[in-house]
mmCIF file with all atom_site columns, C-alpha atoms in Angstrom:
data_model
loop_
_atom_site.group_PDB
_atom_site.id
_atom_site.type_symbol
_atom_site.label_atom_id
_atom_site.label_alt_id
_atom_site.label_comp_id
_atom_site.label_asym_id
_atom_site.label_entity_id
_atom_site.label_seq_id
_atom_site.pdbx_PDB_ins_code
_atom_site.Cartn_x
_atom_site.Cartn_y
_atom_site.Cartn_z
_atom_site.occupancy
_atom_site.B_iso_or_equiv
_atom_site.pdbx_formal_charge
_atom_site.auth_seq_id
_atom_site.auth_comp_id
_atom_site.auth_asym_id
_atom_site.auth_atom_id
_atom_site.pdbx_PDB_model_num
ATOM 1   C CA . MET A 1 1   ? -33.213 14.776 7.569   1.00 47.00 ? 1   MET A CA 1
ATOM 2   C CA . THR A 1 2   ? -30.010 15.016 5.272   1.00 49.00 ? 2   THR A CA 1
ATOM 3   C CA . GLN A 1 3   ? -28.854 18.479 3.931   1.00 48.00 ? 3   GLN A CA 1
ATOM 4   C CA . ILE A 1 4   ? -26.664 18.683 0.740   1.00 46.00 ? 4   ILE A CA 1
ATOM 5   C CA . SER A 1 5   ? -24.504 21.562 0.153   1.00 49.00 ? 5   SER A CA 1
ATOM 6   C CA . SER A 1 6   ? -24.808 22.811 -3.252  1.00 54.00 ? 6   SER A CA 1
ATOM 7   C CA . ARG A 1 7   ? -23.860 25.957 -4.727  1.00 60.00 ? 7   ARG A CA 1
ATOM 8   C CA . PRO A 1 8   ? -26.236 28.626 -5.058  1.00 70.00 ? 8   PRO A CA 1
ATOM 9   C CA . ARG A 1 9   ? -28.605 29.154 -8.243  1.00 76.00 ? 9   ARG A CA 1
ATOM 10  C CA . SER A 1 10  ? -26.879 32.707 -9.374  1.00 75.00 ? 10  SER A CA 1
ATOM 11  C CA . GLU A 1 11  ? -23.500 31.182 -9.207  1.00 79.00 ? 11  GLU A CA 1
ATOM 12  C CA . LEU A 1 12  ? -24.627 28.317 -11.401 1.00 80.00 ? 12  LEU A CA 1
ATOM 13  C CA . LEU A 1 13  ? -26.969 30.109 -13.790 1.00 83.00 ? 13  LEU A CA 1
ATOM 14  C CA . ALA A 1 14  ? -23.291 32.248 -13.901 1.00 81.00 ? 14  ALA A CA 1
ATOM 15  C CA . VAL A 1 15  ? -21.118 29.577 -14.522 1.00 83.00 ? 15  VAL A CA 1
ATOM 16  C CA . GLY A 1 16  ? -23.583 28.023 -17.633 1.00 85.00 ? 16  GLY A CA 1
ATOM 17  C CA . ILE A 1 17  ? -23.501 31.638 -19.269 1.00 85.00 ? 17  ILE A CA 1
ATOM 18  C CA . PHE A 1 18  ? -20.028 31.925 -18.862 1.00 85.00 ? 18  PHE A CA 1
ATOM 19  C CA . VAL A 1 19  ? -19.559 28.399 -20.613 1.00 86.00 ? 19  VAL A CA 1
ATOM 20  C CA . THR A 1 20  ? -22.129 29.330 -23.299 1.00 87.00 ? 20  THR A CA 1
ATOM 21  C CA . ALA A 1 21  ? -20.462 32.537 -24.120 1.00 85.00 ? 21  ALA A CA 1
ATOM 22  C CA . VAL A 1 22  ? -17.410 30.783 -24.450 1.00 85.00 ? 22  VAL A CA 1
ATOM 23  C CA . THR A 1 23  ? -18.246 28.411 -26.342 1.00 86.00 ? 23  THR A CA 1
ATOM 24  C CA . ILE A 1 24  ? -19.983 30.759 -28.797 1.00 82.00 ? 24  ILE A CA 1
ATOM 25  C CA . LEU A 1 25  ? -17.249 32.743 -29.098 1.00 81.00 ? 25  LEU A CA 1
ATOM 26  C CA . VAL A 1 26  ? -14.858 30.005 -29.979 1.00 82.00 ? 26  VAL A CA 1
ATOM 27  C CA . THR A 1 27  ? -16.972 28.627 -32.472 1.00 82.00 ? 27  THR A CA 1
ATOM 28  C CA . GLN A 1 28  ? -17.628 31.707 -33.953 1.00 78.00 ? 28  GLN A CA 1
ATOM 29  C CA . PHE A 1 29  ? -13.694 32.791 -34.509 1.00 77.00 ? 29  PHE A CA 1
ATOM 30  C CA . ILE A 1 30  ? -12.726 28.899 -35.772 1.00 77.00 ? 30  ILE A CA 1
ATOM 31  C CA . SER A 1 31  ? -15.836 28.959 -38.140 1.00 75.00 ? 31  SER A CA 1
ATOM 32  C CA . ALA A 1 32  ? -15.364 32.736 -39.942 1.00 69.00 ? 32  ALA A CA 1
ATOM 33  C CA . THR A 1 33  ? -16.679 33.197 -43.608 1.00 67.00 ? 33  THR A CA 1
ATOM 34  C CA . PRO A 1 34  ? -13.825 33.119 -45.900 1.00 64.00 ? 34  PRO A CA 1
ATOM 35  C CA . ALA A 1 35  ? -13.500 36.059 -48.563 1.00 62.00 ? 35  ALA A CA 1
ATOM 36  C CA . ALA A 1 36  ? -12.698 35.347 -52.098 1.00 60.00 ? 36  ALA A CA 1
ATOM 37  C CA . VAL A 1 37  ? -12.355 37.198 -54.718 1.00 60.00 ? 37  VAL A CA 1
ATOM 38  C CA . ALA A 1 38  ? -13.101 36.889 -58.843 1.00 61.00 ? 38  ALA A CA 1
ATOM 39  C CA . VAL A 1 39  ? -11.066 38.325 -61.505 1.00 61.00 ? 39  VAL A CA 1
ATOM 40  C CA . GLY A 1 40  ? -12.100 38.650 -64.945 1.00 60.00 ? 40  GLY A CA 1
ATOM 41  C CA . ASP A 1 41  ? -15.330 38.229 -67.149 1.00 63.00 ? 41  ASP A CA 1
ATOM 42  C CA . GLU A 1 42  ? -14.536 35.405 -69.165 1.00 62.00 ? 42  GLU A CA 1
ATOM 43  C CA . SER A 1 43  ? -11.843 33.179 -67.114 1.00 58.00 ? 43  SER A CA 1
ATOM 44  C CA . THR A 1 44  ? -12.261 33.261 -63.362 1.00 58.00 ? 44  THR A CA 1
ATOM 45  C CA . ARG A 1 45  ? -10.051 33.355 -61.098 1.00 57.00 ? 45  ARG A CA 1
ATOM 46  C CA . ILE A 1 46  ? -10.745 32.835 -57.477 1.00 58.00 ? 46  ILE A CA 1
ATOM 47  C CA . GLY A 1 47  ? -8.507  33.907 -54.480 1.00 57.00 ? 47  GLY A CA 1
ATOM 48  C CA . ASN A 1 48  ? -8.983  33.863 -50.725 1.00 56.00 ? 48  ASN A CA 1
ATOM 49  C CA . LEU A 1 49  ? -7.935  37.354 -49.013 1.00 57.00 ? 49  LEU A CA 1
ATOM 50  C CA . GLY A 1 50  ? -8.304  35.935 -45.505 1.00 60.00 ? 50  GLY A CA 1
ATOM 51  C CA . TRP A 1 51  ? -11.427 35.877 -43.162 1.00 65.00 ? 51  TRP A CA 1
ATOM 52  C CA . GLN A 1 52  ? -14.639 38.150 -42.878 1.00 72.00 ? 52  GLN A CA 1
ATOM 53  C CA . PHE A 1 53  ? -17.084 38.613 -40.414 1.00 75.00 ? 53  PHE A CA 1
ATOM 54  C CA . THR A 1 54  ? -20.859 38.894 -41.051 1.00 78.00 ? 54  THR A CA 1
ATOM 55  C CA . LEU A 1 55  ? -22.935 41.633 -38.989 1.00 82.00 ? 55  LEU A CA 1
ATOM 56  C CA . ARG A 1 56  ? -24.692 38.325 -37.176 1.00 82.00 ? 56  ARG A CA 1
ATOM 57  C CA . ASP A 1 57  ? -21.136 37.133 -36.636 1.00 80.00 ? 57  ASP A CA 1
ATOM 58  C CA . VAL A 1 58  ? -20.096 40.508 -35.288 1.00 83.00 ? 58  VAL A CA 1
ATOM 59  C CA . ALA A 1 59  ? -23.424 40.967 -33.064 1.00 85.00 ? 59  ALA A CA 1
ATOM 60  C CA . LEU A 1 60  ? -22.658 37.221 -31.552 1.00 84.00 ? 60  LEU A CA 1
ATOM 61  C CA . ILE A 1 61  ? -18.816 37.917 -31.247 1.00 84.00 ? 61  ILE A CA 1
ATOM 62  C CA . THR A 1 62  ? -20.068 41.150 -29.069 1.00 88.00 ? 62  THR A CA 1
ATOM 63  C CA . ILE A 1 63  ? -22.636 39.504 -27.220 1.00 89.00 ? 63  ILE A CA 1
ATOM 64  C CA . SER A 1 64  ? -20.818 36.439 -26.139 1.00 87.00 ? 64  SER A CA 1
ATOM 65  C CA . ALA A 1 65  ? -18.137 38.397 -24.785 1.00 87.00 ? 65  ALA A CA 1
ATOM 66  C CA . TYR A 1 66  ? -20.140 40.931 -22.705 1.00 88.00 ? 66  TYR A CA 1
ATOM 67  C CA . ALA A 1 67  ? -22.129 37.724 -21.082 1.00 87.00 ? 67  ALA A CA 1
ATOM 68  C CA . ALA A 1 68  ? -18.532 36.124 -20.573 1.00 87.00 ? 68  ALA A CA 1
ATOM 69  C CA . GLY A 1 69  ? -17.447 39.365 -18.822 1.00 86.00 ? 69  GLY A CA 1
ATOM 70  C CA . GLY A 1 70  ? -20.470 40.035 -16.486 1.00 85.00 ? 70  GLY A CA 1
ATOM 71  C CA . SER A 1 71  ? -20.963 36.117 -15.700 1.00 84.00 ? 71  SER A CA 1
ATOM 72  C CA . THR A 1 72  ? -17.304 36.389 -14.491 1.00 84.00 ? 72  THR A CA 1
ATOM 73  C CA . ILE A 1 73  ? -17.796 38.615 -12.362 1.00 84.00 ? 73  ILE A CA 1
ATOM 74  C CA . VAL A 1 74  ? -20.890 37.022 -10.926 1.00 80.00 ? 74  VAL A CA 1
ATOM 75  C CA . LEU A 1 75  ? -18.345 34.414 -9.943  1.00 80.00 ? 75  LEU A CA 1
ATOM 76  C CA . LEU A 1 76  ? -15.931 36.319 -8.938  1.00 82.00 ? 76  LEU A CA 1
ATOM 77  C CA . ASN A 1 77  ? -18.089 38.308 -6.502  1.00 79.00 ? 77  ASN A CA 1
ATOM 78  C CA . GLU A 1 78  ? -19.501 34.648 -5.618  1.00 68.00 ? 78  GLU A CA 1
ATOM 79  C CA . THR A 1 79  ? -15.978 33.105 -4.190  1.00 62.00 ? 79  THR A CA 1
ATOM 80  C CA . ASP A 1 80  ? -15.195 36.104 -2.216  1.00 60.00 ? 80  ASP A CA 1
ATOM 81  C CA . SER A 1 81  ? -18.982 36.373 -0.423  1.00 59.00 ? 81  SER A CA 1
ATOM 82  C CA . THR A 1 82  ? -18.244 32.380 0.022   1.00 57.00 ? 82  THR A CA 1
ATOM 83  C CA . SER A 1 83  ? -15.191 32.786 1.650   1.00 56.00 ? 83  SER A CA 1
ATOM 84  C CA . SER A 1 84  ? -16.515 35.625 3.939   1.00 57.00 ? 84  SER A CA 1
ATOM 85  C CA . THR A 1 85  ? -19.682 33.479 5.115   1.00 57.00 ? 85  THR A CA 1
ATOM 86  C CA . ILE A 1 86  ? -16.811 30.610 6.150   1.00 60.00 ? 86  ILE A CA 1
ATOM 87  C CA . ALA A 1 87  ? -15.008 33.099 8.133   1.00 58.00 ? 87  ALA A CA 1
ATOM 88  C CA . ASP A 1 88  ? -17.606 34.191 9.635   1.00 61.00 ? 88  ASP A CA 1
ATOM 89  C CA . THR A 1 89  ? -19.113 30.353 10.500  1.00 62.00 ? 89  THR A CA 1
ATOM 90  C CA . LYS A 1 90  ? -15.778 29.441 11.443  1.00 62.00 ? 90  LYS A CA 1
ATOM 91  C CA . GLN A 1 91  ? -15.650 32.548 14.369  1.00 64.00 ? 91  GLN A CA 1
ATOM 92  C CA . THR A 1 92  ? -19.690 31.595 15.129  1.00 62.00 ? 92  THR A CA 1
ATOM 93  C CA . ASN A 1 93  ? -18.710 27.856 15.526  1.00 59.00 ? 93  ASN A CA 1
ATOM 94  C CA . ALA A 1 94  ? -15.957 28.609 17.878  1.00 59.00 ? 94  ALA A CA 1
ATOM 95  C CA . SER A 1 95  ? -18.054 30.806 19.921  1.00 59.00 ? 95  SER A CA 1
ATOM 96  C CA . THR A 1 96  ? -21.153 28.619 20.088  1.00 56.00 ? 96  THR A CA 1
ATOM 97  C CA . GLN A 1 97  ? -18.440 25.789 21.083  1.00 57.00 ? 97  GLN A CA 1
ATOM 98  C CA . GLN A 1 98  ? -16.971 27.653 23.791  1.00 58.00 ? 98  GLN A CA 1
ATOM 99  C CA . SER A 1 99  ? -20.926 28.535 25.256  1.00 57.00 ? 99  SER A CA 1
ATOM 100 C CA . THR A 1 100 ? -21.804 25.009 24.684  1.00 54.00 ? 100 THR A CA 1
ATOM 101 C CA . SER A 1 101 ? -19.033 23.129 25.776  1.00 52.00 ? 101 SER A CA 1
ATOM 102 C CA . GLU A 1 102 ? -19.416 25.312 29.903  1.00 57.00 ? 102 GLU A CA 1
ATOM 103 C CA . SER A 1 103 ? -23.347 24.487 29.808  1.00 53.00 ? 103 SER A CA 1
ATOM 104 C CA . SER A 1 104 ? -22.596 20.776 28.383  1.00 58.00 ? 104 SER A CA 1
ATOM 105 C CA . ASN A 1 105 ? -19.633 19.407 30.819  1.00 71.00 ? 105 ASN A CA 1
ATOM 106 C CA . GLU A 1 106 ? -22.206 17.262 32.809  1.00 73.00 ? 106 GLU A CA 1
ATOM 107 C CA . LEU A 1 107 ? -23.424 15.816 29.744  1.00 69.00 ? 107 LEU A CA 1
ATOM 108 C CA . LEU A 1 108 ? -20.048 15.064 27.868  1.00 69.00 ? 108 LEU A CA 1
ATOM 109 C CA . GLU A 1 109 ? -18.867 13.299 31.366  1.00 72.00 ? 109 GLU A CA 1
ATOM 110 C CA . ALA A 1 110 ? -22.236 11.027 31.165  1.00 72.00 ? 110 ALA A CA 1
ATOM 111 C CA . ARG A 1 111 ? -21.773 10.166 27.614  1.00 68.00 ? 111 ARG A CA 1
ATOM 112 C CA . ARG A 1 112 ? -18.441 9.358  28.487  1.00 69.00 ? 112 ARG A CA 1
ATOM 113 C CA . GLU A 1 113 ? -19.234 7.170  31.270  1.00 70.00 ? 113 GLU A CA 1
ATOM 114 C CA . GLU A 1 114 ? -22.191 5.469  29.161  1.00 70.00 ? 114 GLU A CA 1
ATOM 115 C CA . TRP A 1 115 ? -19.706 5.064  25.787  1.00 69.00 ? 115 TRP A CA 1
ATOM 116 C CA . GLU A 1 116 ? -18.941 1.095  26.460  1.00 68.00 ? 116 GLU A CA 1
ATOM 117 C CA . THR A 1 117 ? -22.958 0.670  26.885  1.00 71.00 ? 117 THR A CA 1
ATOM 118 C CA . VAL A 1 118 ? -23.079 3.004  23.765  1.00 73.00 ? 118 VAL A CA 1
ATOM 119 C CA . SER A 1 119 ? -20.625 1.440  21.221  1.00 72.00 ? 119 SER A CA 1
ATOM 120 C CA . GLU A 1 120 ? -21.758 -2.051 21.938  1.00 73.00 ? 120 GLU A CA 1
ATOM 121 C CA . ARG A 1 121 ? -24.574 -1.157 19.897  1.00 77.00 ? 121 ARG A CA 1
ATOM 122 C CA . LEU A 1 122 ? -22.941 0.826  16.817  1.00 81.00 ? 122 LEU A CA 1
ATOM 123 C CA . THR A 1 123 ? -21.441 -0.058 13.691  1.00 84.00 ? 123 THR A CA 1
ATOM 124 C CA . SER A 1 124 ? -18.065 1.125  12.842  1.00 85.00 ? 124 SER A CA 1
ATOM 125 C CA . ASN A 1 125 ? -18.659 3.745  11.002  1.00 89.00 ? 125 ASN A CA 1
ATOM 126 C CA . GLU A 1 126 ? -21.472 5.468  13.448  1.00 88.00 ? 126 GLU A CA 1
ATOM 127 C CA . GLU A 1 127 ? -18.617 4.181  16.571  1.00 85.00 ? 127 GLU A CA 1
ATOM 128 C CA . LEU A 1 128 ? -16.011 6.139  14.620  1.00 90.00 ? 128 LEU A CA 1
ATOM 129 C CA . VAL A 1 129 ? -18.034 9.648  13.913  1.00 90.00 ? 129 VAL A CA 1
ATOM 130 C CA . TYR A 1 130 ? -19.425 9.208  17.136  1.00 87.00 ? 130 TYR A CA 1
ATOM 131 C CA . GLN A 1 131 ? -15.954 9.233  19.363  1.00 86.00 ? 131 GLN A CA 1
ATOM 132 C CA . THR A 1 132 ? -14.840 11.779 16.854  1.00 90.00 ? 132 THR A CA 1
ATOM 133 C CA . VAL A 1 133 ? -17.591 14.103 18.307  1.00 88.00 ? 133 VAL A CA 1
ATOM 134 C CA . LEU A 1 134 ? -17.135 12.902 21.578  1.00 84.00 ? 134 LEU A CA 1
ATOM 135 C CA . GLU A 1 135 ? -13.170 13.749 21.318  1.00 85.00 ? 135 GLU A CA 1
ATOM 136 C CA . ALA A 1 136 ? -14.207 17.363 19.834  1.00 85.00 ? 136 ALA A CA 1
ATOM 137 C CA . ASP A 1 137 ? -16.917 17.516 23.274  1.00 82.00 ? 137 ASP A CA 1
ATOM 138 C CA . GLY A 1 138 ? -19.545 16.759 21.809  1.00 84.00 ? 138 GLY A CA 1
ATOM 139 C CA . VAL A 1 139 ? -19.652 19.617 19.499  1.00 89.00 ? 139 VAL A CA 1
ATOM 140 C CA . LEU A 1 140 ? -18.492 19.999 16.225  1.00 92.00 ? 140 LEU A CA 1
ATOM 141 C CA . PRO A 1 141 ? -19.264 20.886 12.173  1.00 93.00 ? 141 PRO A CA 1
ATOM 142 C CA . GLN A 1 142 ? -19.865 18.212 10.051  1.00 92.00 ? 142 GLN A CA 1
ATOM 143 C CA . SER A 1 143 ? -17.324 18.735 8.027   1.00 91.00 ? 143 SER A CA 1
ATOM 144 C CA . GLU A 1 144 ? -14.782 18.480 10.013  1.00 92.00 ? 144 GLU A CA 1
ATOM 145 C CA . ILE A 1 145 ? -16.312 15.431 11.193  1.00 93.00 ? 145 ILE A CA 1
ATOM 146 C CA . VAL A 1 146 ? -15.412 14.414 7.268   1.00 92.00 ? 146 VAL A CA 1
ATOM 147 C CA . ASP A 1 147 ? -12.007 15.939 7.657   1.00 92.00 ? 147 ASP A CA 1
ATOM 148 C CA . ARG A 1 148 ? -10.954 14.255 10.836  1.00 91.00 ? 148 ARG A CA 1
ATOM 149 C CA . THR A 1 149 ? -12.185 10.664 9.724   1.00 91.00 ? 149 THR A CA 1
ATOM 150 C CA . ASP A 1 150 ? -11.475 10.329 6.245   1.00 86.00 ? 150 ASP A CA 1
ATOM 151 C CA . LEU A 1 151 ? -14.707 9.428  5.528   1.00 91.00 ? 151 LEU A CA 1
ATOM 152 C CA . SER A 1 152 ? -16.619 10.746 2.674   1.00 93.00 ? 152 SER A CA 1
ATOM 153 C CA . LYS A 1 153 ? -19.455 13.473 2.662   1.00 92.00 ? 153 LYS A CA 1
ATOM 154 C CA . ALA A 1 154 ? -22.309 10.866 2.085   1.00 93.00 ? 154 ALA A CA 1
ATOM 155 C CA . THR A 1 155 ? -21.256 8.346  3.921   1.00 93.00 ? 155 THR A CA 1
ATOM 156 C CA . VAL A 1 156 ? -20.942 10.703 7.147   1.00 93.00 ? 156 VAL A CA 1
ATOM 157 C CA . SER A 1 157 ? -24.303 12.020 6.411   1.00 92.00 ? 157 SER A CA 1
ATOM 158 C CA . ARG A 1 158 ? -25.736 8.646  6.218   1.00 93.00 ? 158 ARG A CA 1
ATOM 159 C CA . THR A 1 159 ? -24.010 8.169  9.414   1.00 91.00 ? 159 THR A CA 1
ATOM 160 C CA . LEU A 1 160 ? -25.340 10.840 11.204  1.00 92.00 ? 160 LEU A CA 1
ATOM 161 C CA . ASP A 1 161 ? -28.951 9.769  9.718   1.00 92.00 ? 161 ASP A CA 1
ATOM 162 C CA . SER A 1 162 ? -28.208 6.676  11.848  1.00 89.00 ? 162 SER A CA 1
ATOM 163 C CA . LEU A 1 163 ? -27.137 7.963  14.805  1.00 89.00 ? 163 LEU A CA 1
ATOM 164 C CA . GLU A 1 164 ? -30.354 10.705 14.676  1.00 90.00 ? 164 GLU A CA 1
ATOM 165 C CA . ALA A 1 165 ? -32.324 7.734  14.802  1.00 89.00 ? 165 ALA A CA 1
ATOM 166 C CA . LYS A 1 166 ? -30.800 6.100  17.750  1.00 86.00 ? 166 LYS A CA 1
ATOM 167 C CA . ASN A 1 167 ? -30.950 9.660  19.263  1.00 87.00 ? 167 ASN A CA 1
ATOM 168 C CA . LEU A 1 168 ? -27.322 10.018 20.224  1.00 86.00 ? 168 LEU A CA 1
ATOM 169 C CA . ALA A 1 169 ? -26.690 12.736 17.849  1.00 89.00 ? 169 ALA A CA 1
ATOM 170 C CA . GLU A 1 170 ? -28.467 15.955 16.842  1.00 91.00 ? 170 GLU A CA 1
ATOM 171 C CA . ARG A 1 171 ? -27.415 18.561 13.490  1.00 93.00 ? 171 ARG A CA 1
ATOM 172 C CA . LYS A 1 172 ? -28.105 22.130 13.649  1.00 92.00 ? 172 LYS A CA 1
ATOM 173 C CA . ARG A 1 173 ? -28.012 24.449 10.391  1.00 90.00 ? 173 ARG A CA 1
ATOM 174 C CA . HIS A 1 174 ? -25.382 26.730 10.678  1.00 83.00 ? 174 HIS A CA 1
ATOM 175 C CA . GLY A 1 175 ? -24.387 28.733 8.537   1.00 84.00 ? 175 GLY A CA 1
ATOM 176 C CA . MET A 1 176 ? -24.243 27.020 5.062   1.00 86.00 ? 176 MET A CA 1
ATOM 177 C CA . GLY A 1 177 ? -23.225 23.852 6.976   1.00 88.00 ? 177 GLY A CA 1
ATOM 178 C CA . ASN A 1 178 ? -23.943 21.786 9.934   1.00 91.00 ? 178 ASN A CA 1
ATOM 179 C CA . THR A 1 179 ? -22.971 21.776 13.224  1.00 91.00 ? 179 THR A CA 1
ATOM 180 C CA . VAL A 1 180 ? -23.437 18.155 15.114  1.00 92.00 ? 180 VAL A CA 1
ATOM 181 C CA . LEU A 1 181 ? -24.205 18.181 18.931  1.00 88.00 ? 181 LEU A CA 1
ATOM 182 C CA . LEU A 1 182 ? -24.546 14.887 21.328  1.00 83.00 ? 182 LEU A CA 1
ATOM 183 C CA . THR A 1 183 ? -28.039 14.100 22.572  1.00 79.00 ? 183 THR A CA 1
#
């Protein structure tokens, strides 16, 4: 099963509100109503005094400014929580790799011995991903595979689907991402 990493709905909503609010603000400031003055009864002379905002314009500007500020605060808080989640995931990945590597040394040795026969039935991308995980002692976050192989996220995901179908690898959900284990 392919997991697609996406932003939380609250963050996407905040971005939408922010963009809408800023668009409304810019539109209101660009299209303010000009104030005109007529002088005299028989001869009319019109002159511009400057720009004037109606009560409706002021209300829209105020609401939009509050919406832009509120959505900015939500976006900044989401960024902070995402940073802490990434740090927690890295710590957990390190402890998972440590405990898993102790119990799976025998499996890794067997996998290294089987490498010749396994590599014959793999495509080039499958071989590259499998070898990358094997070199990392059989456990590696999916994002690390993308970094180490220079393959796109989509290619790595499709390749892992193929390796899972061949019962050579398994993805475990871990925090915001997946950890890949050799089976």
